[in-house]
Tab-separated table of N, CA and C in Angstrom:
chain	number	residue	atom	x	y	z
A	26	MET	N	85.523	110.941	36.107
A	26	MET	CA	86.079	111.839	37.099
A	26	MET	C	85.037	112.074	38.186
A	27	GLY	N	85.428	112.001	39.438
A	27	GLY	CA	84.517	112.193	40.566
A	27	GLY	C	84.202	113.664	40.792
A	28	ARG	N	83.207	113.888	41.587
A	28	ARG	CA	82.796	115.270	41.907
A	28	ARG	C	83.823	115.902	42.841
A	29	LEU	N	84.180	117.129	42.537
A	29	LEU	CA	85.127	117.859	43.364
A	29	LEU	C	84.425	118.741	44.389
A	30	LEU	N	83.194	119.152	44.081
A	30	LEU	CA	82.457	120.055	44.951
A	30	LEU	C	81.309	119.300	45.620
A	31	PRO	N	81.072	119.545	46.919
A	31	PRO	CA	79.979	118.840	47.597
A	31	PRO	C	78.610	119.297	47.086
A	32	THR	N	77.757	118.328	46.742
A	32	THR	CA	76.425	118.667	46.250
A	32	THR	C	75.352	118.468	47.315
A	33	THR	N	75.741	117.930	48.452
A	33	THR	CA	74.800	117.793	49.565
A	33	THR	C	75.379	118.502	50.781
A	34	PRO	N	74.520	119.173	51.531
A	34	PRO	CA	75.013	119.904	52.705
A	34	PRO	C	75.457	118.956	53.806
A	35	ASP	N	76.391	119.447	54.600
A	35	ASP	CA	76.882	118.697	55.751
A	35	ASP	C	76.665	119.553	57.001
A	36	ALA	N	75.484	120.129	57.115
A	36	ALA	CA	75.188	121.043	58.219
A	36	ALA	C	74.323	120.349	59.254
A	37	THR	N	74.582	120.669	60.501
A	37	THR	CA	73.755	120.180	61.591
A	37	THR	C	73.357	121.362	62.461
A	38	ILE	N	72.265	121.189	63.180
A	38	ILE	CA	71.798	122.237	64.080
A	38	ILE	C	72.452	122.025	65.438
A	39	GLU	N	73.173	123.035	65.874
A	39	GLU	CA	73.823	122.998	67.185
A	39	GLU	C	73.317	124.178	67.994
A	40	ARG	N	73.023	123.933	69.253
A	40	ARG	CA	72.510	124.986	70.129
A	40	ARG	C	73.475	125.252	71.273
A	41	SER	N	73.655	126.512	71.552
A	41	SER	CA	74.441	126.949	72.695
A	41	SER	C	73.611	126.768	73.954
A	42	GLU	N	74.269	126.630	75.065
A	42	GLU	CA	73.559	126.528	76.335
A	42	GLU	C	73.096	127.881	76.840
A	43	GLU	N	73.587	128.941	76.252
A	43	GLU	CA	73.271	130.285	76.717
A	43	GLU	C	72.493	131.054	75.655
A	44	PRO	N	71.182	131.179	75.838
A	44	PRO	CA	70.396	131.960	74.880
A	44	PRO	C	70.644	133.457	75.045
A	45	ARG	N	70.363	134.179	73.985
A	45	ARG	CA	70.475	135.641	74.026
A	45	ARG	C	69.092	136.216	74.246
A	46	LEU	N	68.988	137.131	75.174
A	46	LEU	CA	67.713	137.736	75.544
A	46	LEU	C	67.532	139.054	74.810
A	47	LEU	N	66.398	139.184	74.133
A	47	LEU	CA	66.026	140.437	73.492
A	47	LEU	C	64.840	141.023	74.235
A	48	CYS	N	64.918	142.295	74.532
A	48	CYS	CA	63.806	142.981	75.199
A	48	CYS	C	63.014	143.758	74.157
A	49	ILE	N	61.787	144.060	74.477
A	49	ILE	CA	60.881	144.674	73.513
A	49	ILE	C	61.384	146.029	73.021
A	50	ASP	N	62.227	146.690	73.807
A	50	ASP	CA	62.728	147.988	73.376
A	50	ASP	C	64.082	147.890	72.662
A	51	ASP	N	64.543	146.665	72.362
A	51	ASP	CA	65.759	146.477	71.570
A	51	ASP	C	65.446	146.690	70.093
A	52	GLU	N	66.389	147.231	69.355
A	52	GLU	CA	66.192	147.404	67.917
A	52	GLU	C	66.027	146.059	67.221
A	53	GLN	N	66.771	145.046	67.679
A	53	GLN	CA	66.672	143.737	67.034
A	53	GLN	C	65.298	143.104	67.246
A	54	SER	N	64.641	143.406	68.372
A	54	SER	CA	63.296	142.871	68.617
A	54	SER	C	62.332	143.332	67.533
A	55	THR	N	62.452	144.568	67.124
A	55	THR	CA	61.605	145.081	66.054
A	55	THR	C	61.866	144.320	64.760
A	56	GLN	N	63.135	144.066	64.454
A	56	GLN	CA	63.488	143.300	63.255
A	56	GLN	C	62.926	141.882	63.331
A	57	VAL	N	63.027	141.258	64.511
A	57	VAL	CA	62.531	139.891	64.691
A	57	VAL	C	61.026	139.843	64.446
A	58	LEU	N	60.301	140.761	65.060
A	58	LEU	CA	58.852	140.770	64.896
A	58	LEU	C	58.448	141.058	63.453
A	59	GLN	N	59.161	141.973	62.784
A	59	GLN	CA	58.862	142.268	61.381
A	59	GLN	C	59.177	141.062	60.496
A	60	ALA	N	60.299	140.400	60.778
A	60	ALA	CA	60.693	139.245	59.966
A	60	ALA	C	59.699	138.093	60.098
A	61	LEU	N	59.055	137.971	61.243
A	61	LEU	CA	58.097	136.887	61.476
A	61	LEU	C	56.643	137.321	61.268
A	62	SER	N	56.445	138.470	60.627
A	62	SER	CA	55.094	139.008	60.488
A	62	SER	C	54.258	138.324	59.402
A	63	SER	N	54.866	137.513	58.567
A	63	SER	CA	54.084	136.840	57.522
A	63	SER	C	54.058	135.327	57.774
A	64	ASP	N	52.995	134.696	57.286
A	64	ASP	CA	52.868	133.241	57.415
A	64	ASP	C	54.032	132.525	56.725
A	65	THR	N	54.440	133.024	55.575
A	65	THR	CA	55.519	132.386	54.824
A	65	THR	C	56.822	132.413	55.611
A	66	SER	N	57.163	133.552	56.186
A	66	SER	CA	58.416	133.621	56.950
A	66	SER	C	58.354	132.734	58.187
A	67	GLN	N	57.198	132.625	58.824
A	67	GLN	CA	57.059	131.739	59.978
A	67	GLN	C	57.226	130.278	59.567
A	68	ARG	N	56.650	129.899	58.427
A	68	ARG	CA	56.800	128.518	57.938
A	68	ARG	C	58.254	128.222	57.594
A	69	ILE	N	58.936	129.169	56.978
A	69	ILE	CA	60.358	128.989	56.656
A	69	ILE	C	61.172	128.858	57.935
A	70	PHE	N	60.900	129.726	58.894
A	70	PHE	CA	61.615	129.696	60.179
A	70	PHE	C	61.435	128.342	60.869
A	71	ARG	N	60.198	127.851	60.932
A	71	ARG	CA	59.949	126.554	61.571
A	71	ARG	C	60.636	125.427	60.808
A	72	THR	N	60.586	125.466	59.485
A	72	THR	CA	61.204	124.433	58.659
A	72	THR	C	62.712	124.375	58.893
A	73	LEU	N	63.352	125.529	58.922
A	73	LEU	CA	64.807	125.569	59.100
A	73	LEU	C	65.232	125.223	60.525
A	74	ASN	N	64.328	125.331	61.481
A	74	ASN	CA	64.645	124.914	62.844
A	74	ASN	C	64.554	123.399	62.995
A	75	GLU	N	63.954	122.731	62.027
A	75	GLU	CA	63.895	121.276	62.034
A	75	GLU	C	65.079	120.658	61.291
A	76	GLU	N	65.476	121.317	60.183
A	76	GLU	CA	66.530	120.760	59.339
A	76	GLU	C	67.155	121.863	58.486
A	77	PRO	N	68.488	121.954	58.445
A	77	PRO	CA	69.129	122.941	57.563
A	77	PRO	C	68.812	122.630	56.096
A	78	MET	N	68.591	123.679	55.307
A	78	MET	CA	68.226	123.501	53.899
A	78	MET	C	68.753	124.639	53.045
A	79	THR	N	68.849	124.347	51.754
A	79	THR	CA	69.151	125.380	50.771
A	79	THR	C	67.848	126.115	50.438
A	80	PRO	N	67.941	127.301	49.844
A	80	PRO	CA	66.717	127.993	49.431
A	80	PRO	C	65.834	127.151	48.504
A	81	ARG	N	66.446	126.431	47.591
A	81	ARG	CA	65.685	125.577	46.660
A	81	ARG	C	64.938	124.496	47.445
A	82	ASP	N	65.613	123.874	48.426
A	82	ASP	CA	64.966	122.832	49.229
A	82	ASP	C	63.788	123.401	50.023
A	83	VAL	N	63.964	124.611	50.564
A	83	VAL	CA	62.881	125.257	51.314
A	83	VAL	C	61.706	125.534	50.385
A	84	ALA	N	61.990	126.064	49.203
A	84	ALA	CA	60.930	126.363	48.237
A	84	ALA	C	60.172	125.089	47.858
A	85	ASP	N	60.900	124.015	47.642
A	85	ASP	CA	60.253	122.746	47.296
A	85	ASP	C	59.416	122.224	48.472
A	86	GLU	N	59.973	122.284	49.661
A	86	GLU	CA	59.287	121.798	50.863
A	86	GLU	C	57.981	122.548	51.118
A	87	LEU	N	57.998	123.853	50.898
A	87	LEU	CA	56.830	124.691	51.193
A	87	LEU	C	55.974	124.980	49.971
A	88	ASP	N	56.345	124.394	48.835
A	88	ASP	CA	55.625	124.623	47.577
A	88	ASP	C	55.477	126.120	47.320
A	89	SER	N	56.610	126.799	47.350
A	89	SER	CA	56.656	128.251	47.173
A	89	SER	C	57.696	128.581	46.112
A	90	SER	N	57.671	129.818	45.638
A	90	SER	CA	58.651	130.216	44.626
A	90	SER	C	60.004	130.490	45.283
A	91	LEU	N	61.046	130.271	44.519
A	91	LEU	CA	62.395	130.549	45.005
A	91	LEU	C	62.568	132.032	45.302
A	92	GLN	N	61.941	132.879	44.515
A	92	GLN	CA	62.026	134.324	44.725
A	92	GLN	C	61.393	134.717	46.063
A	93	SER	N	60.234	134.176	46.373
A	93	SER	CA	59.562	134.466	47.644
A	93	SER	C	60.390	133.950	48.819
A	94	VAL	N	60.878	132.737	48.710
A	94	VAL	CA	61.699	132.163	49.778
A	94	VAL	C	62.956	132.995	49.987
A	95	GLY	N	63.595	133.408	48.907
A	95	GLY	CA	64.801	134.230	49.014
A	95	GLY	C	64.553	135.537	49.752
A	96	TYR	N	63.428	136.170	49.457
A	96	TYR	CA	63.056	137.418	50.141
A	96	TYR	C	62.930	137.187	51.650
A	97	HIS	N	62.215	136.143	52.041
A	97	HIS	CA	61.999	135.871	53.466
A	97	HIS	C	63.279	135.401	54.153
A	98	LEU	N	64.089	134.629	53.442
A	98	LEU	CA	65.372	134.203	54.023
A	98	LEU	C	66.250	135.413	54.347
A	99	GLU	N	66.271	136.373	53.446
A	99	GLU	CA	67.062	137.585	53.661
A	99	GLU	C	66.575	138.328	54.907
A	100	ASN	N	65.258	138.467	55.056
A	100	ASN	CA	64.708	139.146	56.231
A	100	ASN	C	65.002	138.384	57.518
A	101	LEU	N	64.843	137.068	57.478
A	101	LEU	CA	65.106	136.247	58.662
A	101	LEU	C	66.587	136.296	59.049
A	102	GLU	N	67.456	136.291	58.044
A	102	GLU	CA	68.901	136.357	58.329
A	102	GLU	C	69.274	137.719	58.905
A	103	GLU	N	68.744	138.800	58.341
A	103	GLU	CA	69.036	140.144	58.852
A	103	GLU	C	68.566	140.315	60.293
A	104	ALA	N	67.482	139.632	60.661
A	104	ALA	CA	66.952	139.707	62.023
A	104	ALA	C	67.717	138.796	62.990
A	105	GLY	N	68.613	137.976	62.469
A	105	GLY	CA	69.384	137.078	63.323
A	105	GLY	C	68.646	135.803	63.690
A	106	LEU	N	67.566	135.503	62.977
A	106	LEU	CA	66.779	134.306	63.275
A	106	LEU	C	67.290	133.055	62.579
A	107	ILE	N	68.011	133.237	61.474
A	107	ILE	CA	68.658	132.127	60.780
A	107	ILE	C	70.061	132.566	60.389
A	108	THR	N	70.875	131.603	60.015
A	108	THR	CA	72.240	131.903	59.588
A	108	THR	C	72.673	130.883	58.538
A	109	VAL	N	73.732	131.192	57.826
A	109	VAL	CA	74.290	130.250	56.861
A	109	VAL	C	75.147	129.257	57.642
A	110	LEU	N	74.794	127.973	57.539
A	110	LEU	CA	75.510	126.919	58.263
A	110	LEU	C	76.527	126.193	57.399
A	111	ASP	N	76.321	126.228	56.077
A	111	ASP	CA	77.177	125.457	55.181
A	111	ASP	C	76.983	125.980	53.765
A	112	THR	N	77.772	125.466	52.861
A	112	THR	CA	77.641	125.764	51.438
A	112	THR	C	77.765	124.461	50.677
A	113	CYS	N	76.934	124.280	49.681
A	113	CYS	CA	77.076	123.138	48.784
A	113	CYS	C	76.869	123.647	47.362
A	114	TYR	N	76.926	122.744	46.388
A	114	TYR	CA	76.882	123.159	44.994
A	114	TYR	C	75.819	122.376	44.236
A	115	SER	N	75.156	123.059	43.326
A	115	SER	CA	74.142	122.412	42.498
A	115	SER	C	74.831	121.500	41.487
A	116	GLU	N	74.022	120.733	40.785
A	116	GLU	CA	74.556	119.845	39.738
A	116	GLU	C	75.319	120.636	38.679
A	117	LYS	N	74.933	121.908	38.484
A	117	LYS	CA	75.584	122.757	37.490
A	117	LYS	C	76.770	123.517	38.072
A	118	GLY	N	77.090	123.268	39.338
A	118	GLY	CA	78.245	123.907	39.953
A	118	GLY	C	77.962	125.249	40.605
A	119	GLN	N	76.688	125.620	40.721
A	119	GLN	CA	76.342	126.898	41.345
A	119	GLN	C	76.375	126.766	42.864
A	120	GLU	N	77.040	127.715	43.522
A	120	GLU	CA	77.137	127.707	44.971
A	120	GLU	C	75.773	127.975	45.606
A	121	MET	N	75.418	127.181	46.616
A	121	MET	CA	74.143	127.345	47.320
A	121	MET	C	74.408	127.421	48.821
A	122	LYS	N	73.811	128.395	49.473
A	122	LYS	CA	73.916	128.525	50.920
A	122	LYS	C	72.961	127.534	51.575
A	123	VAL	N	73.368	127.027	52.728
A	123	VAL	CA	72.523	126.141	53.516
A	123	VAL	C	72.186	126.891	54.804
A	124	TYR	N	70.894	127.144	55.027
A	124	TYR	CA	70.436	127.937	56.164
A	124	TYR	C	69.928	127.055	57.296
A	125	GLY	N	70.046	127.577	58.498
A	125	GLY	CA	69.503	126.935	59.684
A	125	GLY	C	69.499	127.946	60.816
A	126	PRO	N	69.112	127.508	62.004
A	126	PRO	CA	69.062	128.442	63.142
A	126	PRO	C	70.463	128.792	63.629
A	127	PRO	N	70.616	129.967	64.212
A	127	PRO	CA	71.925	130.316	64.779
A	127	PRO	C	72.215	129.441	65.989
A	128	ARG	N	73.474	129.346	66.347
A	128	ARG	CA	73.890	128.534	67.493
A	128	ARG	C	73.265	129.049	68.788
A	129	GLU	N	73.174	130.351	68.898
A	129	GLU	CA	72.665	130.976	70.122
A	129	GLU	C	71.159	131.223	69.991
A	130	PRO	N	70.329	130.487	70.744
A	130	PRO	CA	68.882	130.723	70.673
A	130	PRO	C	68.522	132.119	71.167
A	131	LEU	N	67.448	132.660	70.635
A	131	LEU	CA	66.962	133.969	71.059
A	131	LEU	C	65.715	133.807	71.915
A	132	VAL	N	65.625	134.630	72.943
A	132	VAL	CA	64.431	134.688	73.775
A	132	VAL	C	63.950	136.128	73.721
A	133	LEU	N	62.710	136.309	73.313
A	133	LEU	CA	62.136	137.646	73.212
A	133	LEU	C	61.292	137.903	74.448
A	134	PHE	N	61.643	138.949	75.174
A	134	PHE	CA	60.962	139.331	76.405
A	134	PHE	C	60.136	140.577	76.118
A	135	PHE	N	58.845	140.523	76.416
A	135	PHE	CA	57.965	141.648	76.158
A	135	PHE	C	57.966	142.605	77.350
A	136	GLY	N	59.165	143.055	77.695
A	136	GLY	CA	59.363	144.020	78.763
A	136	GLY	C	60.571	144.868	78.423
A	137	PRO	N	60.830	145.923	79.193
A	137	PRO	CA	61.942	146.829	78.888
A	137	PRO	C	63.301	146.222	79.229
A	138	SER	N	64.340	146.751	78.587
A	138	SER	CA	65.694	146.250	78.808
A	138	SER	C	66.178	146.499	80.233
A	139	ASP	N	65.537	147.408	80.975
A	139	ASP	CA	65.902	147.625	82.376
A	139	ASP	C	65.701	146.353	83.196
A	140	ASP	N	64.776	145.495	82.780
A	140	ASP	CA	64.491	144.245	83.495
A	140	ASP	C	65.403	143.100	83.077
A	141	GLN	N	66.281	143.334	82.115
A	141	GLN	CA	67.073	142.264	81.535
A	141	GLN	C	67.971	141.523	82.531
A	142	PRO	N	68.731	142.179	83.415
A	142	PRO	CA	69.618	141.418	84.306
A	142	PRO	C	68.871	140.408	85.183
A	143	GLY	N	67.788	140.807	85.780
A	143	GLY	CA	67.029	139.895	86.626
A	143	GLY	C	66.378	138.787	85.827
A	144	LEU	N	65.859	139.137	84.661
A	144	LEU	CA	65.221	138.134	83.824
A	144	LEU	C	66.238	137.125	83.300
A	145	THR	N	67.412	137.594	82.926
A	145	THR	CA	68.460	136.694	82.451
A	145	THR	C	68.831	135.687	83.533
A	146	ALA	N	69.014	136.155	84.744
A	146	ALA	CA	69.352	135.255	85.855
A	146	ALA	C	68.232	134.248	86.094
A	147	ALA	N	66.994	134.702	86.069
A	147	ALA	CA	65.862	133.801	86.278
A	147	ALA	C	65.771	132.768	85.161
A	148	PHE	N	65.983	133.197	83.928
A	148	PHE	CA	65.917	132.274	82.803
A	148	PHE	C	67.019	131.222	82.895
A	149	GLU	N	68.213	131.625	83.279
A	149	GLU	CA	69.311	130.669	83.425
A	149	GLU	C	68.980	129.616	84.474
A	150	ARG	N	68.356	130.025	85.571
A	150	ARG	CA	67.941	129.051	86.589
A	150	ARG	C	66.875	128.122	86.027
A	151	PHE	N	65.914	128.698	85.291
A	151	PHE	CA	64.842	127.916	84.687
A	151	PHE	C	65.395	126.918	83.674
A	152	ALA	N	66.283	127.388	82.807
A	152	ALA	CA	66.857	126.522	81.776
A	152	ALA	C	67.657	125.393	82.416
A	153	GLY	N	68.374	125.683	83.458
A	153	GLY	CA	69.132	124.649	84.157
A	153	GLY	C	68.219	123.626	84.801
A	154	ALA	N	67.074	124.062	85.270
A	154	ALA	CA	66.148	123.159	85.950
A	154	ALA	C	65.445	122.218	84.983
A	155	ILE	N	65.053	122.715	83.796
A	155	ILE	CA	64.306	121.854	82.872
A	155	ILE	C	65.198	121.201	81.826
A	156	GLY	N	66.413	121.658	81.705
A	156	GLY	CA	67.311	121.095	80.701
A	156	GLY	C	67.233	121.871	79.409
A	157	LEU	N	68.368	122.039	78.764
A	157	LEU	CA	68.458	122.867	77.565
A	157	LEU	C	67.647	122.316	76.404
A	158	THR	N	67.480	121.015	76.309
A	158	THR	CA	66.781	120.464	75.148
A	158	THR	C	65.323	120.889	75.101
A	159	ALA	N	64.727	121.185	76.235
A	159	ALA	CA	63.323	121.587	76.246
A	159	ALA	C	63.141	123.066	75.925
A	160	VAL	N	64.186	123.864	76.078
A	160	VAL	CA	64.066	125.309	75.895
A	160	VAL	C	63.717	125.686	74.458
A	161	PRO	N	64.445	125.213	73.418
A	161	PRO	CA	64.060	125.603	72.050
A	161	PRO	C	62.644	125.155	71.699
A	162	LEU	N	62.225	123.990	72.172
A	162	LEU	CA	60.874	123.531	71.906
A	162	LEU	C	59.852	124.466	72.536
A	163	ALA	N	60.083	124.848	73.783
A	163	ALA	CA	59.156	125.747	74.476
A	163	ALA	C	59.107	127.106	73.788
A	164	ILE	N	60.242	127.591	73.336
A	164	ILE	CA	60.288	128.881	72.645
A	164	ILE	C	59.536	128.792	71.319
A	165	GLY	N	59.762	127.709	70.581
A	165	GLY	CA	59.072	127.531	69.307
A	165	GLY	C	57.568	127.449	69.481
A	166	GLN	N	57.122	126.737	70.515
A	166	GLN	CA	55.693	126.635	70.766
A	166	GLN	C	55.108	127.983	71.168
A	167	ALA	N	55.860	128.727	71.965
A	167	ALA	CA	55.379	130.052	72.370
A	167	ALA	C	55.256	130.977	71.164
A	168	LEU	N	56.231	130.936	70.263
A	168	LEU	CA	56.166	131.756	69.052
A	168	LEU	C	54.984	131.343	68.178
A	169	ALA	N	54.761	130.044	68.069
A	169	ALA	CA	53.642	129.568	67.264
A	169	ALA	C	52.319	130.050	67.833
A	170	ARG	N	52.171	130.016	69.163
A	170	ARG	CA	50.943	130.521	69.784
A	170	ARG	C	50.825	132.027	69.589
A	171	LEU	N	51.946	132.732	69.735
A	171	LEU	CA	51.949	134.188	69.613
A	171	LEU	C	51.470	134.613	68.233
A	172	PHE	N	51.927	133.912	67.198
A	172	PHE	CA	51.599	134.297	65.841
A	172	PHE	C	50.422	133.515	65.275
A	173	GLY	N	49.793	132.698	66.125
A	173	GLY	CA	48.584	131.985	65.714
A	173	GLY	C	48.809	130.933	64.656
A	174	ALA	N	49.989	130.284	64.668
A	174	ALA	CA	50.289	129.263	63.668
A	174	ALA	C	49.542	127.979	63.989
A	175	ASP	N	49.079	127.309	62.959
A	175	ASP	CA	48.428	126.011	63.128
A	175	ASP	C	49.474	124.933	62.960
A	176	GLU	N	49.604	124.103	63.941
A	176	GLU	CA	50.598	123.016	63.884
A	176	GLU	C	49.911	121.724	63.553
């Protein structure tokens, strides 16, 4: 008898052309910064931005415990930095979530929300000029520099 439940994820990373802007005085900005405050959560975030994975796959990739990865995944998901893209099943039939980045990229602005309309317009012009494919890379590099990650 063949398998009835998918054991491999069928998730891909898709990006919207319109990023969401968070200002430093937004409540979600605080969650984002707290979620990325540890080296482990930053490594998980970078890993999932390269390829969607299950918690077990992330733990194996980073040589970390499933319990630790689960804790950081929960924080990253609550902050809106990752989302569930798919579901697959283990060999024993246990449902597993497949995580990856949300469709809408986030841009964190270290200024007040009063500046948001002008900054949003400027960013849209900038993104149109350099092309959307370069934007997530530039954001990822900026975050890595901000948090002092070694690449």
